[in-house]
mmCIF file of C-alpha atoms in Angstrom:
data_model
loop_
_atom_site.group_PDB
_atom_site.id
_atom_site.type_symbol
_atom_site.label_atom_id
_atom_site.label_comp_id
_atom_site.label_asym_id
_atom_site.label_seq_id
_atom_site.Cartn_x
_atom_site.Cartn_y
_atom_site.Cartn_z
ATOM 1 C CA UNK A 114 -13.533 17.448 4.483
ATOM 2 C CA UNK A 115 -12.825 14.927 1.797
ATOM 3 C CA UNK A 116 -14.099 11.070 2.348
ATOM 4 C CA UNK A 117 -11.115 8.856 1.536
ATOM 5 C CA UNK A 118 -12.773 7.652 -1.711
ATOM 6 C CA UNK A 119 -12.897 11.612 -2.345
ATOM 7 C CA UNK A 120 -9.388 12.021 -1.745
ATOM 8 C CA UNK A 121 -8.310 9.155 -3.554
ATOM 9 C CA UNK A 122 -10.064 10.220 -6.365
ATOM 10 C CA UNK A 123 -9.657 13.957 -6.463
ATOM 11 C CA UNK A 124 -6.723 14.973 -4.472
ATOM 12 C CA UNK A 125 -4.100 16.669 -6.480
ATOM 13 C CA UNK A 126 -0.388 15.550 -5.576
ATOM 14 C CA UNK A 127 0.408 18.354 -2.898
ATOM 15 C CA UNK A 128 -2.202 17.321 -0.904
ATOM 16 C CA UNK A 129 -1.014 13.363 -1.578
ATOM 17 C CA UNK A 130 2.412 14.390 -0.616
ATOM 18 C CA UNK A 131 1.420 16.347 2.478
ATOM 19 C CA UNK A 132 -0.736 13.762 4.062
ATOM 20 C CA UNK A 133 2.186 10.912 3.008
ATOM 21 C CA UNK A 134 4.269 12.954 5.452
ATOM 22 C CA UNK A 135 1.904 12.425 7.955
ATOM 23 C CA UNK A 136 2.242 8.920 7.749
ATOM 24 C CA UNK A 137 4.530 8.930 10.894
ATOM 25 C CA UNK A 138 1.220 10.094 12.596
ATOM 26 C CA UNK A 139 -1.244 7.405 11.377
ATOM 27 C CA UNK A 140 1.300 5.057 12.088
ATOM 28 C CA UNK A 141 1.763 5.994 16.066
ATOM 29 C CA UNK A 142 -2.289 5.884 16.272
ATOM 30 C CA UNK A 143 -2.701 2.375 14.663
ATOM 31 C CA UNK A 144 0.050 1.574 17.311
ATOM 32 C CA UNK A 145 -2.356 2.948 20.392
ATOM 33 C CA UNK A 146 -4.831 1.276 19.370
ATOM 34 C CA UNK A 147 -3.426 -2.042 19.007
ATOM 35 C CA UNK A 148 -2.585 -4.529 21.907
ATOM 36 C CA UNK A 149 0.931 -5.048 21.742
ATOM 37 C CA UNK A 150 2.638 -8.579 20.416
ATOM 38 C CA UNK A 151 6.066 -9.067 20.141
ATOM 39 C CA UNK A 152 7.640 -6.357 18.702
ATOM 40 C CA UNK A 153 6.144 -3.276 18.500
ATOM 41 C CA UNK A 154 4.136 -1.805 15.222
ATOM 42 C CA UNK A 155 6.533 0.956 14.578
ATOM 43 C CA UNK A 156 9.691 -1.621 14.680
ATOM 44 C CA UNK A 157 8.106 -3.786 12.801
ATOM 45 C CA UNK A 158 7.453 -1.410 9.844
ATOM 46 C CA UNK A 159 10.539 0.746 9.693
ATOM 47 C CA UNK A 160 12.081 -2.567 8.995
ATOM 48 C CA UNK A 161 9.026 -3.604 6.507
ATOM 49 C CA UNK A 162 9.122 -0.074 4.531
ATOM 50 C CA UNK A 163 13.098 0.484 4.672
ATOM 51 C CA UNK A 164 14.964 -2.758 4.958
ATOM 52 C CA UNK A 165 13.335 -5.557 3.489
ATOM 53 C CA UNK A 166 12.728 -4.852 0.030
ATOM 54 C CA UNK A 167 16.019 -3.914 -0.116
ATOM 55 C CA UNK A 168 17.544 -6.723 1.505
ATOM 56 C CA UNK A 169 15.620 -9.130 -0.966
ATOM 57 C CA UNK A 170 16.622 -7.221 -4.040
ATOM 58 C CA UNK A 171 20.079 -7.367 -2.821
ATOM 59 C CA UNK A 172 20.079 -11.342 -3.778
ATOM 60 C CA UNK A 173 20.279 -12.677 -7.302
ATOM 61 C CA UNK A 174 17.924 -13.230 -8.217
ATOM 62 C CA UNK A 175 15.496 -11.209 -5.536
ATOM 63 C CA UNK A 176 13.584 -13.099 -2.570
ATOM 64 C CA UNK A 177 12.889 -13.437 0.853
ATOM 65 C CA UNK A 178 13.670 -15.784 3.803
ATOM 66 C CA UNK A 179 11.707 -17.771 5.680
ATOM 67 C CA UNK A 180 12.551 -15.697 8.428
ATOM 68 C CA UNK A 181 12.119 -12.611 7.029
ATOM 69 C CA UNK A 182 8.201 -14.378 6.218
ATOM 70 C CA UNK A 183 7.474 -15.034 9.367
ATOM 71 C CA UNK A 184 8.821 -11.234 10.456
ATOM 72 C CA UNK A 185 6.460 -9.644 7.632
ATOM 73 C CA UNK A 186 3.266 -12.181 8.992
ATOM 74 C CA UNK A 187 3.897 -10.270 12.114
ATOM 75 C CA UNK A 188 3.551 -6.855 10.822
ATOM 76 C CA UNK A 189 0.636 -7.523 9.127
ATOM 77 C CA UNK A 190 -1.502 -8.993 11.697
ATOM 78 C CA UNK A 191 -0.282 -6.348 13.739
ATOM 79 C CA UNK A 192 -1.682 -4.080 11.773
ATOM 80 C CA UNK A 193 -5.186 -6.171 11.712
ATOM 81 C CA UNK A 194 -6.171 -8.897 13.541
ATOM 82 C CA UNK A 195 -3.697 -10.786 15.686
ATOM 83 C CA UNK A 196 -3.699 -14.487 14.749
ATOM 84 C CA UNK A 197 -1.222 -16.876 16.298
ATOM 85 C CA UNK A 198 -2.092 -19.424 14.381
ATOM 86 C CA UNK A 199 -1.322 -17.804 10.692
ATOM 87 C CA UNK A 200 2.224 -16.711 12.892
ATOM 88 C CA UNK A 201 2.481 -21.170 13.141
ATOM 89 C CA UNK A 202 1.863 -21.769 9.998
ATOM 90 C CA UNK A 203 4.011 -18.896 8.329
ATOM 91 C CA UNK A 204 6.869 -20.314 10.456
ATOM 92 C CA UNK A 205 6.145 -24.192 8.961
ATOM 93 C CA UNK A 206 7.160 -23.485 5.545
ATOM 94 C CA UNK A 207 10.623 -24.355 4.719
ATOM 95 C CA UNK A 208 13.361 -22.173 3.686
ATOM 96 C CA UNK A 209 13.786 -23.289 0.652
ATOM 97 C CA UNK A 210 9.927 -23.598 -0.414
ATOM 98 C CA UNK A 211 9.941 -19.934 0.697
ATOM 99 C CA UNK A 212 12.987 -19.226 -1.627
ATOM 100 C CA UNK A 213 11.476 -20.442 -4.511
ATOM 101 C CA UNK A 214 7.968 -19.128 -4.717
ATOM 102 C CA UNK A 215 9.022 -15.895 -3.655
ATOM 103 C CA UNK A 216 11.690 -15.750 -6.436
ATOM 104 C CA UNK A 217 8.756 -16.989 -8.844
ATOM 105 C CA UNK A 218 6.405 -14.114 -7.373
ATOM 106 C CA UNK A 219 8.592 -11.333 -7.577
ATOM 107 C CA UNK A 220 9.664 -12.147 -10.847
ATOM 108 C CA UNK A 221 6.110 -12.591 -11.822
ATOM 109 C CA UNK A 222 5.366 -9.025 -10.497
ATOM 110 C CA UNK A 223 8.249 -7.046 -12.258
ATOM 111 C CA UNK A 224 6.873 -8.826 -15.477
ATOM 112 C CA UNK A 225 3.859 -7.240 -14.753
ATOM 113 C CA UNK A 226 2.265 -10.873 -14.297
ATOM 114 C CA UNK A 227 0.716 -9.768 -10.877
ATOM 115 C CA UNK A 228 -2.353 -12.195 -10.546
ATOM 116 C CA UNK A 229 0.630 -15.077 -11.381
ATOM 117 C CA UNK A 230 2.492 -13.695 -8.732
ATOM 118 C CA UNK A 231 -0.057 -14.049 -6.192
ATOM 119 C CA UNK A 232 -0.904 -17.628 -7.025
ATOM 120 C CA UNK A 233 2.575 -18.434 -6.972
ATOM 121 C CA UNK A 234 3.106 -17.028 -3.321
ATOM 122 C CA UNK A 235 -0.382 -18.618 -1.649
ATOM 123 C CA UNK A 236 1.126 -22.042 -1.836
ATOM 124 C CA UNK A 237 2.974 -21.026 0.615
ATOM 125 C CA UNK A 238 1.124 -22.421 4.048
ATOM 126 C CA UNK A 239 -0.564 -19.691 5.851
ATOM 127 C CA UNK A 240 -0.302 -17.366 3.001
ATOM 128 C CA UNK A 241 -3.262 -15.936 1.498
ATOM 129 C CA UNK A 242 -3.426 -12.508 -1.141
ATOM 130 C CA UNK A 243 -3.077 -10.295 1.736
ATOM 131 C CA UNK A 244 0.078 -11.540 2.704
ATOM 132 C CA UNK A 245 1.163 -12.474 -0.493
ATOM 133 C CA UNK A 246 0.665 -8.598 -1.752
ATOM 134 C CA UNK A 247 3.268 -7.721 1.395
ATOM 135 C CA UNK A 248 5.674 -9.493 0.142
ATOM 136 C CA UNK A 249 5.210 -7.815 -3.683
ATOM 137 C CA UNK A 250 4.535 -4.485 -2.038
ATOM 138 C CA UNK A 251 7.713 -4.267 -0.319
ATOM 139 C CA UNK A 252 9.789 -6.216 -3.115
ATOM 140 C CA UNK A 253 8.509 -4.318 -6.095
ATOM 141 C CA UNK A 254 6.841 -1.140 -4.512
ATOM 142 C CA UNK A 255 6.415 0.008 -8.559
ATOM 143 C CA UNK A 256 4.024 -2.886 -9.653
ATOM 144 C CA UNK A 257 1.990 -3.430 -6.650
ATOM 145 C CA UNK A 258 0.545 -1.870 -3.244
ATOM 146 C CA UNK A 259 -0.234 -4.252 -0.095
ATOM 147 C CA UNK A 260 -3.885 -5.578 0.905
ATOM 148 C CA UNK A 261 -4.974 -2.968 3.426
ATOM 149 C CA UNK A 262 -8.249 -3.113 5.054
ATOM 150 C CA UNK A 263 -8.548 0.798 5.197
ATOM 151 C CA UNK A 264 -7.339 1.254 1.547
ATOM 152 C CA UNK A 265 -9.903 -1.169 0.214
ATOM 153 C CA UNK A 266 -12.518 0.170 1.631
ATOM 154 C CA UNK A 267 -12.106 3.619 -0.365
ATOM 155 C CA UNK A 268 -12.821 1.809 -3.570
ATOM 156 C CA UNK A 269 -16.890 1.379 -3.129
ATOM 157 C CA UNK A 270 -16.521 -2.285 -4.591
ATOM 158 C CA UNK A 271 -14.726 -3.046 -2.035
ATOM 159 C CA UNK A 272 -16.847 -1.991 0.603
ATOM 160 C CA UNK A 273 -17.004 -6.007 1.540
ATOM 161 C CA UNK A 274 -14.137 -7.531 1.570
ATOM 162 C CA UNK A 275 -13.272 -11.763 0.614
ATOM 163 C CA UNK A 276 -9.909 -11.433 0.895
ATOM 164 C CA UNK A 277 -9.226 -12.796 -2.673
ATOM 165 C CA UNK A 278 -7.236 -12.324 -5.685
ATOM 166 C CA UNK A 279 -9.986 -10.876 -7.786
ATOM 167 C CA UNK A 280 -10.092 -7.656 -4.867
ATOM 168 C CA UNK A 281 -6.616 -7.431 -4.943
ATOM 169 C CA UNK A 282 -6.479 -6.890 -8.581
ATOM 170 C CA UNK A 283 -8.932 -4.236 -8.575
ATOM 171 C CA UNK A 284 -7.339 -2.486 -5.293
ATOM 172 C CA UNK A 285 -3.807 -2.662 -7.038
ATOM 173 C CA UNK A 286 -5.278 -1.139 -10.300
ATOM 174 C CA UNK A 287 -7.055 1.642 -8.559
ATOM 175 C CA UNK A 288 -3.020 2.566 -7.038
ATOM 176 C CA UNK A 289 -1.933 1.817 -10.298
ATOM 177 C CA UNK A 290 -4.201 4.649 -11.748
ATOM 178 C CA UNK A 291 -3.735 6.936 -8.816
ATOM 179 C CA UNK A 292 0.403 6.966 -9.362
ATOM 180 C CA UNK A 293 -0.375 7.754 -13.050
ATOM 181 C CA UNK A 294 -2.497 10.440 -12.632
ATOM 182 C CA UNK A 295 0.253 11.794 -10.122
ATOM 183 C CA UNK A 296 2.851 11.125 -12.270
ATOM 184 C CA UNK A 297 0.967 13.064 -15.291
ATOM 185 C CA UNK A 298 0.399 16.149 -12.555
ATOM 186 C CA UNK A 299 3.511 16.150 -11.195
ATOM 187 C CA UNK A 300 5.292 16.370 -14.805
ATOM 188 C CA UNK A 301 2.696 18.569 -16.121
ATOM 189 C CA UNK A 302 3.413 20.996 -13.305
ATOM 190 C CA UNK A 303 7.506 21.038 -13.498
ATOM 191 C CA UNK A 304 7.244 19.195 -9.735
ATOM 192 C CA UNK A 305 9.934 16.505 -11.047
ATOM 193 C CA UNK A 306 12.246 19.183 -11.292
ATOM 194 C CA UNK A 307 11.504 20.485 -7.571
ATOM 195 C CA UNK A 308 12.635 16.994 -6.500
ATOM 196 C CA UNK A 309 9.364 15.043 -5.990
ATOM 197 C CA UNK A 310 9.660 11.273 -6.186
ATOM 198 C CA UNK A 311 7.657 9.290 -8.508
ATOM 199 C CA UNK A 312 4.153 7.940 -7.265
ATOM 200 C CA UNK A 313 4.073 4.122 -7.284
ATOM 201 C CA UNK A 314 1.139 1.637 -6.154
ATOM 202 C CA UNK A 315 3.105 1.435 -2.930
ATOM 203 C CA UNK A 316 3.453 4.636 -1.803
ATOM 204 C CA UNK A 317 -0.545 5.680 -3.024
ATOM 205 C CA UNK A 318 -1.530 2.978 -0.577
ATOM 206 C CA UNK A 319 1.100 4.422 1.902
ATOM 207 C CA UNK A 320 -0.913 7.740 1.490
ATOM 208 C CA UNK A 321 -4.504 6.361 0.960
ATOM 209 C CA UNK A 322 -3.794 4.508 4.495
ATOM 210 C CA UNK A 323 -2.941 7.432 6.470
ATOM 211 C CA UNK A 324 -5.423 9.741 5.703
ATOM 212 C CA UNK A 325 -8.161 6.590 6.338
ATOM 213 C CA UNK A 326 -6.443 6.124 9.922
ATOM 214 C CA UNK A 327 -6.220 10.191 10.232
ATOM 215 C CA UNK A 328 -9.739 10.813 8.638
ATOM 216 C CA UNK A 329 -11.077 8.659 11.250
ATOM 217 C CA UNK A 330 -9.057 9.095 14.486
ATOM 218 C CA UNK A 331 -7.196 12.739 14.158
ATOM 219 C CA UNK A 332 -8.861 14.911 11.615
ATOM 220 C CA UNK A 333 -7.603 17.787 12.667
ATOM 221 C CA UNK A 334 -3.948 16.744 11.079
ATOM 222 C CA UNK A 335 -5.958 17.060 7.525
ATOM 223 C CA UNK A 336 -7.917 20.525 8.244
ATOM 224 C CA UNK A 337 -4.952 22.247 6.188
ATOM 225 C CA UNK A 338 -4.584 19.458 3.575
ATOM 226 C CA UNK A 339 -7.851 17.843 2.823
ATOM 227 C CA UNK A 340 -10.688 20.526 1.675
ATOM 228 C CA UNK A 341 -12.547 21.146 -1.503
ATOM 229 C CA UNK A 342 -12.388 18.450 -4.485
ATOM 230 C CA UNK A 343 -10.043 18.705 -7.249
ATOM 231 C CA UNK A 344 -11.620 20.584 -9.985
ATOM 232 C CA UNK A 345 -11.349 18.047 -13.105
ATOM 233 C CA UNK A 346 -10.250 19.078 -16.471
ATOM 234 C CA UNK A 347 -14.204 19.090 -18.025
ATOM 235 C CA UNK A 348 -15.166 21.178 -15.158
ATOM 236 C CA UNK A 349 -12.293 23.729 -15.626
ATOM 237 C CA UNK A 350 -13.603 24.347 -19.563
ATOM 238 C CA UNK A 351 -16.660 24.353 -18.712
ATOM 239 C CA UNK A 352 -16.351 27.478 -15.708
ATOM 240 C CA UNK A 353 -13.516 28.969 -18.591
ATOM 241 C CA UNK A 354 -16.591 29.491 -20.961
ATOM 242 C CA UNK A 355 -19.517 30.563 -18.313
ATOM 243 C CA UNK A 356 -16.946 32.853 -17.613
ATOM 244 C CA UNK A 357 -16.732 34.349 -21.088
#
Protein backbone atom coordinates (compact mmCIF):
# COMPACT_ATOMS: atom_id res chain seq x y z
CA UNK A 1 0.00 0.00 0.00
CA UNK A 2 0.94 3.53 -0.83
CA UNK A 3 2.55 5.88 2.12
CA UNK A 4 0.63 9.16 2.02
CA UNK A 5 3.67 11.01 0.58
CA UNK A 6 3.31 8.09 -2.16
CA UNK A 7 -0.14 8.81 -2.78
CA UNK A 8 0.17 12.36 -2.82
CA UNK A 9 2.70 12.15 -5.20
CA UNK A 10 1.69 9.36 -7.52
CA UNK A 11 -1.93 8.74 -7.26
CA UNK A 12 -3.76 9.31 -10.44
CA UNK A 13 -7.24 11.19 -10.00
CA UNK A 14 -9.56 8.00 -9.70
CA UNK A 15 -7.87 6.91 -6.91
CA UNK A 16 -7.93 10.84 -5.46
CA UNK A 17 -11.57 10.87 -6.14
CA UNK A 18 -12.32 7.48 -4.59
CA UNK A 19 -10.57 7.99 -1.35
CA UNK A 20 -12.23 11.87 -1.25
CA UNK A 21 -15.47 9.89 -1.02
CA UNK A 22 -14.29 8.25 1.82
CA UNK A 23 -13.87 11.27 3.58
CA UNK A 24 -17.21 10.67 5.48
CA UNK A 25 -15.17 7.69 6.95
CA UNK A 26 -11.98 9.47 8.14
CA UNK A 27 -14.11 11.98 9.42
CA UNK A 28 -16.34 9.55 11.88
CA UNK A 29 -12.78 8.01 13.10
CA UNK A 30 -11.11 11.41 13.95
CA UNK A 31 -14.51 11.85 15.81
CA UNK A 32 -13.89 8.41 18.02
CA UNK A 33 -10.95 9.28 18.78
CA UNK A 34 -11.45 12.64 20.06
CA UNK A 35 -12.94 13.59 23.54
CA UNK A 36 -15.92 15.41 22.85
CA UNK A 37 -16.25 19.50 23.42
CA UNK A 38 -19.10 21.32 22.64
CA UNK A 39 -20.41 20.42 19.58
CA UNK A 40 -19.55 17.49 18.03
CA UNK A 41 -16.68 17.08 15.11
CA UNK A 42 -19.06 16.08 12.44
CA UNK A 43 -21.45 19.29 13.22
CA UNK A 44 -18.86 21.30 13.38
CA UNK A 45 -17.49 20.53 9.86
CA UNK A 46 -20.58 20.04 7.76
CA UNK A 47 -21.06 23.60 8.73
CA UNK A 48 -17.12 24.43 8.12
CA UNK A 49 -17.04 22.57 4.53
CA UNK A 50 -20.75 23.57 3.35
CA UNK A 51 -21.94 26.73 4.98
CA UNK A 52 -19.37 29.04 5.83
CA UNK A 53 -17.53 29.86 2.86
CA UNK A 54 -20.57 30.42 1.41
CA UNK A 55 -22.09 32.49 3.91
CA UNK A 56 -18.91 34.84 3.83
CA UNK A 57 -18.89 35.12 0.08
CA UNK A 58 -22.45 35.98 0.28
CA UNK A 59 -21.33 39.61 1.80
CA UNK A 60 -19.81 42.39 -0.24
CA UNK A 61 -17.23 42.37 -0.06
CA UNK A 62 -16.54 38.58 1.47
CA UNK A 63 -15.71 37.98 5.34
CA UNK A 64 -16.44 36.39 8.38
CA UNK A 65 -17.93 37.19 11.85
CA UNK A 66 -16.58 37.16 14.93
CA UNK A 67 -18.85 34.54 15.69
CA UNK A 68 -18.45 32.56 12.93
CA UNK A 69 -14.30 32.87 14.27
CA UNK A 70 -14.83 31.65 17.29
CA UNK A 71 -17.17 28.61 15.63
CA UNK A 72 -14.19 27.76 13.09
CA UNK A 73 -11.44 27.95 16.39
CA UNK A 74 -13.64 25.20 17.58
CA UNK A 75 -13.42 22.94 14.70
CA UNK A 76 -10.00 23.16 14.47
CA UNK A 77 -8.88 22.33 17.84
CA UNK A 78 -11.29 19.73 17.63
CA UNK A 79 -9.65 18.30 15.13
CA UNK A 80 -6.11 18.67 17.14
CA UNK A 81 -5.49 19.62 20.37
CA UNK A 82 -8.24 21.07 22.53
CA UNK A 83 -7.17 24.46 23.92
CA UNK A 84 -9.59 26.59 25.89
CA UNK A 85 -7.55 29.19 26.06
CA UNK A 86 -7.02 29.91 22.06
CA UNK A 87 -11.29 29.35 22.29
CA UNK A 88 -10.81 32.90 24.97
CA UNK A 89 -8.85 34.61 23.01
CA UNK A 90 -10.60 33.91 19.53
CA UNK A 91 -13.77 35.13 21.31
CA UNK A 92 -11.80 38.65 22.54
CA UNK A 93 -11.43 40.06 19.21
CA UNK A 94 -14.02 42.46 18.22
CA UNK A 95 -16.43 42.23 15.49
CA UNK A 96 -15.36 44.70 13.65
CA UNK A 97 -11.42 43.98 13.94
CA UNK A 98 -12.56 40.54 12.70
CA UNK A 99 -14.45 42.21 9.73
CA UNK A 100 -11.69 43.96 8.54
CA UNK A 101 -8.71 41.67 8.49
CA UNK A 102 -10.68 39.00 7.21
CA UNK A 103 -11.94 41.19 4.30
CA UNK A 104 -8.10 42.19 3.84
CA UNK A 105 -7.14 38.31 3.92
CA UNK A 106 -9.51 37.01 1.63
CA UNK A 107 -8.97 39.60 -0.72
CA UNK A 108 -5.32 39.06 -0.36
CA UNK A 109 -5.85 35.31 -1.19
CA UNK A 110 -8.06 35.64 -4.40
CA UNK A 111 -5.18 38.04 -5.57
CA UNK A 112 -3.08 35.30 -5.17
CA UNK A 113 -1.18 37.38 -2.34
CA UNK A 114 -1.41 34.32 0.08
CA UNK A 115 1.64 34.94 2.48
CA UNK A 116 -0.16 38.76 2.75
CA UNK A 117 -3.16 37.13 3.57
CA UNK A 118 -1.87 35.26 6.39
CA UNK A 119 -0.12 38.19 7.99
CA UNK A 120 -3.10 40.13 7.64
CA UNK A 121 -5.33 37.50 9.56
CA UNK A 122 -2.62 36.67 12.64
CA UNK A 123 -3.26 40.07 14.08
CA UNK A 124 -6.11 38.81 14.97
CA UNK A 125 -5.62 37.62 18.90
CA UNK A 126 -5.35 33.96 19.16
CA UNK A 127 -4.84 33.53 15.54
CA UNK A 128 -1.84 31.97 14.27
CA UNK A 129 -1.23 30.40 10.28
CA UNK A 130 -3.13 27.42 11.18
CA UNK A 131 -6.12 29.16 11.88
CA UNK A 132 -5.60 31.81 9.65
CA UNK A 133 -5.34 29.11 6.56
CA UNK A 134 -9.12 27.93 7.89
CA UNK A 135 -10.43 30.84 7.33
CA UNK A 136 -8.74 31.10 3.49
CA UNK A 137 -9.43 27.42 3.04
CA UNK A 138 -13.01 27.65 3.48
CA UNK A 139 -13.36 31.30 1.90
CA UNK A 140 -11.33 30.69 -1.20
CA UNK A 141 -11.08 26.77 -1.38
CA UNK A 142 -9.24 27.58 -5.10
CA UNK A 143 -6.12 29.50 -3.71
CA UNK A 144 -5.45 27.76 -0.55
CA UNK A 145 -5.85 24.38 1.57
CA UNK A 146 -6.02 24.52 5.59
CA UNK A 147 -2.93 23.73 8.02
CA UNK A 148 -3.47 20.06 8.77
CA UNK A 149 -1.19 18.17 10.93
CA UNK A 150 -1.70 14.86 8.87
CA UNK A 151 -1.36 16.66 5.46
CA UNK A 152 1.92 18.25 6.43
CA UNK A 153 3.43 15.52 7.41
CA UNK A 154 3.25 13.85 3.78
CA UNK A 155 5.54 16.52 2.48
CA UNK A 156 9.07 15.12 4.06
CA UNK A 157 10.02 18.87 4.93
CA UNK A 158 7.50 18.97 6.92
CA UNK A 159 8.11 16.09 8.90
CA UNK A 160 8.60 18.80 11.97
CA UNK A 161 6.30 21.09 12.17
CA UNK A 162 6.70 25.25 13.63
CA UNK A 163 3.52 26.13 12.84
CA UNK A 164 4.63 29.14 10.66
CA UNK A 165 4.01 30.92 7.55
CA UNK A 166 7.07 29.70 5.75
CA UNK A 167 5.37 25.73 6.22
CA UNK A 168 2.26 26.90 5.18
CA UNK A 169 3.54 28.22 1.99
CA UNK A 170 5.24 25.16 1.07
CA UNK A 171 2.15 22.84 2.25
CA UNK A 172 -0.25 25.13 0.12
CA UNK A 173 2.13 24.88 -2.94
CA UNK A 174 2.49 21.17 -2.74
CA UNK A 175 -1.91 21.25 -3.07
CA UNK A 176 -1.40 23.78 -5.45
CA UNK A 177 0.70 21.34 -7.66
CA UNK A 178 -1.34 18.32 -6.78
CA UNK A 179 -4.81 20.12 -8.24
CA UNK A 180 -2.74 20.91 -11.39
CA UNK A 181 -1.51 17.77 -12.08
CA UNK A 182 -5.25 16.56 -11.56
CA UNK A 183 -6.56 19.08 -13.49
CA UNK A 184 -3.99 18.22 -16.51
CA UNK A 185 -5.17 14.27 -16.00
CA UNK A 186 -8.51 14.81 -15.69
CA UNK A 187 -8.65 16.99 -19.08
CA UNK A 188 -6.19 14.86 -20.73
CA UNK A 189 -8.44 11.88 -20.09
CA UNK A 190 -12.02 13.49 -21.27
CA UNK A 191 -13.00 13.11 -17.21
CA UNK A 192 -14.37 16.89 -17.35
CA UNK A 193 -16.82 15.74 -19.64
CA UNK A 194 -17.93 12.69 -17.29
CA UNK A 195 -18.74 15.41 -14.73
CA UNK A 196 -15.68 15.49 -12.41
CA UNK A 197 -15.17 18.70 -10.48
CA UNK A 198 -12.06 20.61 -10.67
CA UNK A 199 -9.20 19.78 -8.07
CA UNK A 200 -8.43 22.81 -5.88
CA UNK A 201 -5.82 23.16 -2.86
CA UNK A 202 -8.87 22.56 -0.70
CA UNK A 203 -10.23 19.61 -1.74
CA UNK A 204 -6.35 17.83 -2.31
CA UNK A 205 -5.98 18.47 1.39
CA UNK A 206 -9.61 17.16 1.86
CA UNK A 207 -8.26 13.94 0.13
CA UNK A 208 -4.58 13.93 1.38
CA UNK A 209 -6.33 14.03 5.04
CA UNK A 210 -8.44 11.09 4.70
CA UNK A 211 -6.33 8.66 3.39
CA UNK A 212 -3.57 9.85 6.36
CA UNK A 213 -6.50 9.20 9.01
CA UNK A 214 -7.57 5.89 6.87
CA UNK A 215 -3.89 4.80 6.12
CA UNK A 216 -3.38 4.80 9.73
CA UNK A 217 -6.59 3.71 11.52
CA UNK A 218 -8.78 1.65 8.72
CA UNK A 219 -6.65 0.47 5.89
CA UNK A 220 -8.73 -1.84 4.76
CA UNK A 221 -11.15 1.12 3.22
CA UNK A 222 -7.94 1.76 0.75
CA UNK A 223 -7.12 -2.08 -0.19
CA UNK A 224 -9.24 -1.38 -3.51
CA UNK A 225 -7.98 2.21 -4.05
CA UNK A 226 -4.46 2.61 -2.91
CA UNK A 227 -1.94 -0.07 -4.66
CA UNK A 228 0.91 0.21 -7.04
CA UNK A 229 2.49 3.81 -7.87
CA UNK A 230 1.49 5.79 -10.75
CA UNK A 231 3.69 4.97 -13.59
CA UNK A 232 5.19 8.55 -14.64
CA UNK A 233 5.41 9.71 -18.13
CA UNK A 234 9.58 8.93 -18.39
CA UNK A 235 8.88 5.56 -17.11
CA UNK A 236 6.04 4.83 -19.64
CA UNK A 237 8.72 5.67 -22.75
CA UNK A 238 11.10 4.11 -21.34
CA UNK A 239 9.01 0.33 -20.86
CA UNK A 240 7.40 1.56 -24.66
CA UNK A 241 11.02 1.08 -26.06
CA UNK A 242 12.35 -2.12 -23.89
CA UNK A 243 9.34 -3.30 -25.28
CA UNK A 244 10.31 -2.80 -28.91
Amino acid sequence: MLTTTQFLTDADTQKFAAVLKLYPNALKIKASLKKKQGESLEKLDKWYQDELGRDAQSRKPPYITRDELVRLMGWKLSRGKFRPRLMELAGSNSDESVQKASQQGIHLAQKDKIQDAIKALVVLKGIGPATASGILAACVPEKCCFFADEVAHAIPSLASLKYNAAEYEVLNSEMINCAKRLNCEAQKEDEKENGLEKWTPHKVELTIWTYSLLHQNNSELLSDISGKRRTSDKEEHLLKKQKK
